Amino acid sequence: MAHDRLLPLPELERKVGFKKTAIYAMIGRGEFPQGKLLHGKRLWRETEIDAWIEAEWKKAS
């Protein structure tokens, strides 16, 4: 498997341009990757977030 960075919430917020409240609302609606809880901290794989960004960009008008 290729190296995949794990993003904590503050870095995720900067990358996608949404704040915590919006991210968790999208997760609740099944519209955003859930990430994983590792050692008490929620992290997201950067490749999954990049794929989400690409898919959302293609859907945008």
mmCIF file with all atom_site columns, N, CA and C in Angstrom, residues 23-59:
data_model
loop_
_atom_site.group_PDB
_atom_site.id
_atom_site.type_symbol
_atom_site.label_atom_id
_atom_site.label_alt_id
_atom_site.label_comp_id
_atom_site.label_asym_id
_atom_site.label_entity_id
_atom_site.label_seq_id
_atom_site.pdbx_PDB_ins_code
_atom_site.Cartn_x
_atom_site.Cartn_y
_atom_site.Cartn_z
_atom_site.occupancy
_atom_site.B_iso_or_equiv
_atom_site.pdbx_formal_charge
_atom_site.auth_seq_id
_atom_site.auth_comp_id
_atom_site.auth_asym_id
_atom_site.auth_atom_id
_atom_site.pdbx_PDB_model_num
ATOM 1   N N  . ILE A 1 23 ? -18.783 19.333 8.651   1.00 0.00 ? 23 ILE A N  1
ATOM 2   C CA . ILE A 1 23 ? -18.213 18.017 8.346   1.00 0.00 ? 23 ILE A CA 1
ATOM 3   C C  . ILE A 1 23 ? -19.023 16.923 9.024   1.00 0.00 ? 23 ILE A C  1
ATOM 4   N N  . TYR A 1 24 ? -19.301 17.098 10.319  1.00 0.00 ? 24 TYR A N  1
ATOM 5   C CA . TYR A 1 24 ? -20.046 16.068 11.041  1.00 0.00 ? 24 TYR A CA 1
ATOM 6   C C  . TYR A 1 24 ? -21.505 15.975 10.575  1.00 0.00 ? 24 TYR A C  1
ATOM 7   N N  . ALA A 1 25 ? -22.079 17.085 10.137  1.00 0.00 ? 25 ALA A N  1
ATOM 8   C CA . ALA A 1 25 ? -23.433 17.040 9.564   1.00 0.00 ? 25 ALA A CA 1
ATOM 9   C C  . ALA A 1 25 ? -23.432 16.217 8.275   1.00 0.00 ? 25 ALA A C  1
ATOM 10  N N  . MET A 1 26 ? -22.410 16.427 7.427   1.00 0.00 ? 26 MET A N  1
ATOM 11  C CA . MET A 1 26 ? -22.310 15.650 6.184   1.00 0.00 ? 26 MET A CA 1
ATOM 12  C C  . MET A 1 26 ? -22.061 14.168 6.487   1.00 0.00 ? 26 MET A C  1
ATOM 13  N N  . ILE A 1 27 ? -21.255 13.884 7.495   1.00 0.00 ? 27 ILE A N  1
ATOM 14  C CA . ILE A 1 27 ? -21.028 12.492 7.895   1.00 0.00 ? 27 ILE A CA 1
ATOM 15  C C  . ILE A 1 27 ? -22.346 11.867 8.321   1.00 0.00 ? 27 ILE A C  1
ATOM 16  N N  . GLY A 1 28 ? -23.126 12.592 9.111   1.00 0.00 ? 28 GLY A N  1
ATOM 17  C CA . GLY A 1 28 ? -24.427 12.096 9.577   1.00 0.00 ? 28 GLY A CA 1
ATOM 18  C C  . GLY A 1 28 ? -25.392 11.800 8.451   1.00 0.00 ? 28 GLY A C  1
ATOM 19  N N  . ARG A 1 29 ? -25.270 12.533 7.349   1.00 0.00 ? 29 ARG A N  1
ATOM 20  C CA . ARG A 1 29 ? -26.135 12.312 6.181   1.00 0.00 ? 29 ARG A CA 1
ATOM 21  C C  . ARG A 1 29 ? -25.532 11.301 5.208   1.00 0.00 ? 29 ARG A C  1
ATOM 22  N N  . GLY A 1 30 ? -24.363 10.772 5.540   1.00 0.00 ? 30 GLY A N  1
ATOM 23  C CA . GLY A 1 30 ? -23.708 9.806  4.658   1.00 0.00 ? 30 GLY A CA 1
ATOM 24  C C  . GLY A 1 30 ? -23.065 10.443 3.442   1.00 0.00 ? 30 GLY A C  1
ATOM 25  N N  . GLU A 1 31 ? -22.718 11.728 3.525   1.00 0.00 ? 31 GLU A N  1
ATOM 26  C CA . GLU A 1 31 ? -22.181 12.466 2.383   1.00 0.00 ? 31 GLU A CA 1
ATOM 27  C C  . GLU A 1 31 ? -20.688 12.743 2.473   1.00 0.00 ? 31 GLU A C  1
ATOM 28  N N  . PHE A 1 32 ? -20.039 12.235 3.514   1.00 0.00 ? 32 PHE A N  1
ATOM 29  C CA . PHE A 1 32 ? -18.633 12.531 3.734   1.00 0.00 ? 32 PHE A CA 1
ATOM 30  C C  . PHE A 1 32 ? -17.984 11.326 4.404   1.00 0.00 ? 32 PHE A C  1
ATOM 31  N N  . PRO A 1 33 ? -16.727 11.035 4.090   1.00 0.00 ? 33 PRO A N  1
ATOM 32  C CA . PRO A 1 33 ? -16.046 9.896  4.731   1.00 0.00 ? 33 PRO A CA 1
ATOM 33  C C  . PRO A 1 33 ? -16.035 10.038 6.259   1.00 0.00 ? 33 PRO A C  1
ATOM 34  N N  . GLN A 1 34 ? -16.301 8.945  6.953   1.00 0.00 ? 34 GLN A N  1
ATOM 35  C CA . GLN A 1 34 ? -16.395 8.969  8.411   1.00 0.00 ? 34 GLN A CA 1
ATOM 36  C C  . GLN A 1 34 ? -15.048 9.060  9.109   1.00 0.00 ? 34 GLN A C  1
ATOM 37  N N  . GLY A 1 35 ? -14.009 8.630  8.459   1.00 0.00 ? 35 GLY A N  1
ATOM 38  C CA . GLY A 1 35 ? -12.731 8.539  9.141   1.00 0.00 ? 35 GLY A CA 1
ATOM 39  C C  . GLY A 1 35 ? -12.752 7.375  10.122  1.00 0.00 ? 35 GLY A C  1
ATOM 40  N N  . LYS A 1 36 ? -11.708 7.255  10.906  1.00 0.00 ? 36 LYS A N  1
ATOM 41  C CA . LYS A 1 36 ? -11.594 6.167  11.883  1.00 0.00 ? 36 LYS A CA 1
ATOM 42  C C  . LYS A 1 36 ? -11.095 6.734  13.201  1.00 0.00 ? 36 LYS A C  1
ATOM 43  N N  . LEU A 1 37 ? -11.546 6.126  14.271  1.00 0.00 ? 37 LEU A N  1
ATOM 44  C CA . LEU A 1 37 ? -11.089 6.496  15.597  1.00 0.00 ? 37 LEU A CA 1
ATOM 45  C C  . LEU A 1 37 ? -9.868  5.650  15.928  1.00 0.00 ? 37 LEU A C  1
ATOM 46  N N  . LEU A 1 38 ? -8.715  6.288  16.046  1.00 0.00 ? 38 LEU A N  1
ATOM 47  C CA . LEU A 1 38 ? -7.462  5.606  16.352  1.00 0.00 ? 38 LEU A CA 1
ATOM 48  C C  . LEU A 1 38 ? -6.874  6.198  17.623  1.00 0.00 ? 38 LEU A C  1
ATOM 49  N N  . HIS A 1 39 ? -6.730  5.376  18.623  1.00 0.00 ? 39 HIS A N  1
ATOM 50  C CA . HIS A 1 39 ? -6.154  5.807  19.897  1.00 0.00 ? 39 HIS A CA 1
ATOM 51  C C  . HIS A 1 39 ? -6.858  7.047  20.433  1.00 0.00 ? 39 HIS A C  1
ATOM 52  N N  . GLY A 1 40 ? -8.187  7.052  20.322  1.00 0.00 ? 40 GLY A N  1
ATOM 53  C CA . GLY A 1 40 ? -8.982  8.144  20.869  1.00 0.00 ? 40 GLY A CA 1
ATOM 54  C C  . GLY A 1 40 ? -9.057  9.394  20.019  1.00 0.00 ? 40 GLY A C  1
ATOM 55  N N  . LYS A 1 41 ? -8.531  9.340  18.815  1.00 0.00 ? 41 LYS A N  1
ATOM 56  C CA . LYS A 1 41 ? -8.530  10.509 17.931  1.00 0.00 ? 41 LYS A CA 1
ATOM 57  C C  . LYS A 1 41 ? -9.087  10.128 16.575  1.00 0.00 ? 41 LYS A C  1
ATOM 58  N N  . ARG A 1 42 ? -10.037 10.918 16.055  1.00 0.00 ? 42 ARG A N  1
ATOM 59  C CA . ARG A 1 42 ? -10.603 10.647 14.732  1.00 0.00 ? 42 ARG A CA 1
ATOM 60  C C  . ARG A 1 42 ? -9.666  11.186 13.674  1.00 0.00 ? 42 ARG A C  1
ATOM 61  N N  . LEU A 1 43 ? -9.335  10.317 12.711  1.00 0.00 ? 43 LEU A N  1
ATOM 62  C CA . LEU A 1 43 ? -8.424  10.659 11.621  1.00 0.00 ? 43 LEU A CA 1
ATOM 63  C C  . LEU A 1 43 ? -9.041  10.242 10.294  1.00 0.00 ? 43 LEU A C  1
ATOM 64  N N  . TRP A 1 44 ? -8.654  10.931 9.233   1.00 0.00 ? 44 TRP A N  1
ATOM 65  C CA . TRP A 1 44 ? -9.131  10.633 7.890   1.00 0.00 ? 44 TRP A CA 1
ATOM 66  C C  . TRP A 1 44 ? -7.946  10.356 6.996   1.00 0.00 ? 44 TRP A C  1
ATOM 67  N N  . ARG A 1 45 ? -8.090  9.361  6.110   1.00 0.00 ? 45 ARG A N  1
ATOM 68  C CA . ARG A 1 45 ? -7.038  9.063  5.133   1.00 0.00 ? 45 ARG A CA 1
ATOM 69  C C  . ARG A 1 45 ? -7.091  10.108 4.030   1.00 0.00 ? 45 ARG A C  1
ATOM 70  N N  . GLU A 1 46 ? -5.944  10.691 3.749   1.00 0.00 ? 46 GLU A N  1
ATOM 71  C CA . GLU A 1 46 ? -5.895  11.770 2.765   1.00 0.00 ? 46 GLU A CA 1
ATOM 72  C C  . GLU A 1 46 ? -6.365  11.310 1.389   1.00 0.00 ? 46 GLU A C  1
ATOM 73  N N  . THR A 1 47 ? -6.062  10.077 0.992   1.00 0.00 ? 47 THR A N  1
ATOM 74  C CA . THR A 1 47 ? -6.508  9.599  -0.325  1.00 0.00 ? 47 THR A CA 1
ATOM 75  C C  . THR A 1 47 ? -8.029  9.528  -0.400  1.00 0.00 ? 47 THR A C  1
ATOM 76  N N  . GLU A 1 48 ? -8.698  9.166  0.690   1.00 0.00 ? 48 GLU A N  1
ATOM 77  C CA . GLU A 1 48 ? -10.165 9.131  0.693   1.00 0.00 ? 48 GLU A CA 1
ATOM 78  C C  . GLU A 1 48 ? -10.741 10.541 0.582   1.00 0.00 ? 48 GLU A C  1
ATOM 79  N N  . ILE A 1 49 ? -10.107 11.489 1.245   1.00 0.00 ? 49 ILE A N  1
ATOM 80  C CA . ILE A 1 49 ? -10.571 12.879 1.168   1.00 0.00 ? 49 ILE A CA 1
ATOM 81  C C  . ILE A 1 49 ? -10.321 13.447 -0.234  1.00 0.00 ? 49 ILE A C  1
ATOM 82  N N  . ASP A 1 50 ? -9.173  13.142 -0.815  1.00 0.00 ? 50 ASP A N  1
ATOM 83  C CA . ASP A 1 50 ? -8.896  13.591 -2.179  1.00 0.00 ? 50 ASP A CA 1
ATOM 84  C C  . ASP A 1 50 ? -9.930  13.036 -3.158  1.00 0.00 ? 50 ASP A C  1
ATOM 85  N N  . ALA A 1 51 ? -10.306 11.771 -2.992  1.00 0.00 ? 51 ALA A N  1
ATOM 86  C CA . ALA A 1 51 ? -11.326 11.161 -3.859  1.00 0.00 ? 51 ALA A CA 1
ATOM 87  C C  . ALA A 1 51 ? -12.677 11.840 -3.653  1.00 0.00 ? 51 ALA A C  1
ATOM 88  N N  . TRP A 1 52 ? -13.013 12.169 -2.410  1.00 0.00 ? 52 TRP A N  1
ATOM 89  C CA . TRP A 1 52 ? -14.276 12.859 -2.117  1.00 0.00 ? 52 TRP A CA 1
ATOM 90  C C  . TRP A 1 52 ? -14.275 14.235 -2.781  1.00 0.00 ? 52 TRP A C  1
ATOM 91  N N  . ILE A 1 53 ? -13.172 14.968 -2.665  1.00 0.00 ? 53 ILE A N  1
ATOM 92  C CA . ILE A 1 53 ? -13.069 16.293 -3.284  1.00 0.00 ? 53 ILE A CA 1
ATOM 93  C C  . ILE A 1 53 ? -13.265 16.187 -4.792  1.00 0.00 ? 53 ILE A C  1
ATOM 94  N N  . GLU A 1 54 ? -12.609 15.229 -5.423  1.00 0.00 ? 54 GLU A N  1
ATOM 95  C CA . GLU A 1 54 ? -12.724 15.051 -6.875  1.00 0.00 ? 54 GLU A CA 1
ATOM 96  C C  . GLU A 1 54 ? -14.161 14.739 -7.284  1.00 0.00 ? 54 GLU A C  1
ATOM 97  N N  . ALA A 1 55 ? -14.807 13.851 -6.546  1.00 0.00 ? 55 ALA A N  1
ATOM 98  C CA . ALA A 1 55 ? -16.195 13.481 -6.861  1.00 0.00 ? 55 ALA A CA 1
ATOM 99  C C  . ALA A 1 55 ? -17.134 14.686 -6.685  1.00 0.00 ? 55 ALA A C  1
ATOM 100 N N  . GLU A 1 56 ? -16.952 15.453 -5.617  1.00 0.00 ? 56 GLU A N  1
ATOM 101 C CA . GLU A 1 56 ? -17.790 16.631 -5.389  1.00 0.00 ? 56 GLU A CA 1
ATOM 102 C C  . GLU A 1 56 ? -17.553 17.688 -6.467  1.00 0.00 ? 56 GLU A C  1
ATOM 103 N N  . TRP A 1 57 ? -16.307 17.844 -6.882  1.00 0.00 ? 57 TRP A N  1
ATOM 104 C CA . TRP A 1 57 ? -15.979 18.827 -7.917  1.00 0.00 ? 57 TRP A CA 1
ATOM 105 C C  . TRP A 1 57 ? -16.674 18.464 -9.226  1.00 0.00 ? 57 TRP A C  1
ATOM 106 N N  . LYS A 1 58 ? -16.681 17.186 -9.548  1.00 0.00 ? 58 LYS A N  1
ATOM 107 C CA . LYS A 1 58 ? -17.331 16.739 -10.794 1.00 0.00 ? 58 LYS A CA 1
ATOM 108 C C  . LYS A 1 58 ? -18.833 16.962 -10.752 1.00 0.00 ? 58 LYS A C  1
ATOM 109 N N  . LYS A 1 59 ? -19.444 16.861 -9.560  1.00 0.00 ? 59 LYS A N  1
ATOM 110 C CA . LYS A 1 59 ? -20.893 17.060 -9.417  1.00 0.00 ? 59 LYS A CA 1
ATOM 111 C C  . LYS A 1 59 ? -21.281 18.539 -9.443  1.00 0.00 ? 59 LYS A C  1
#
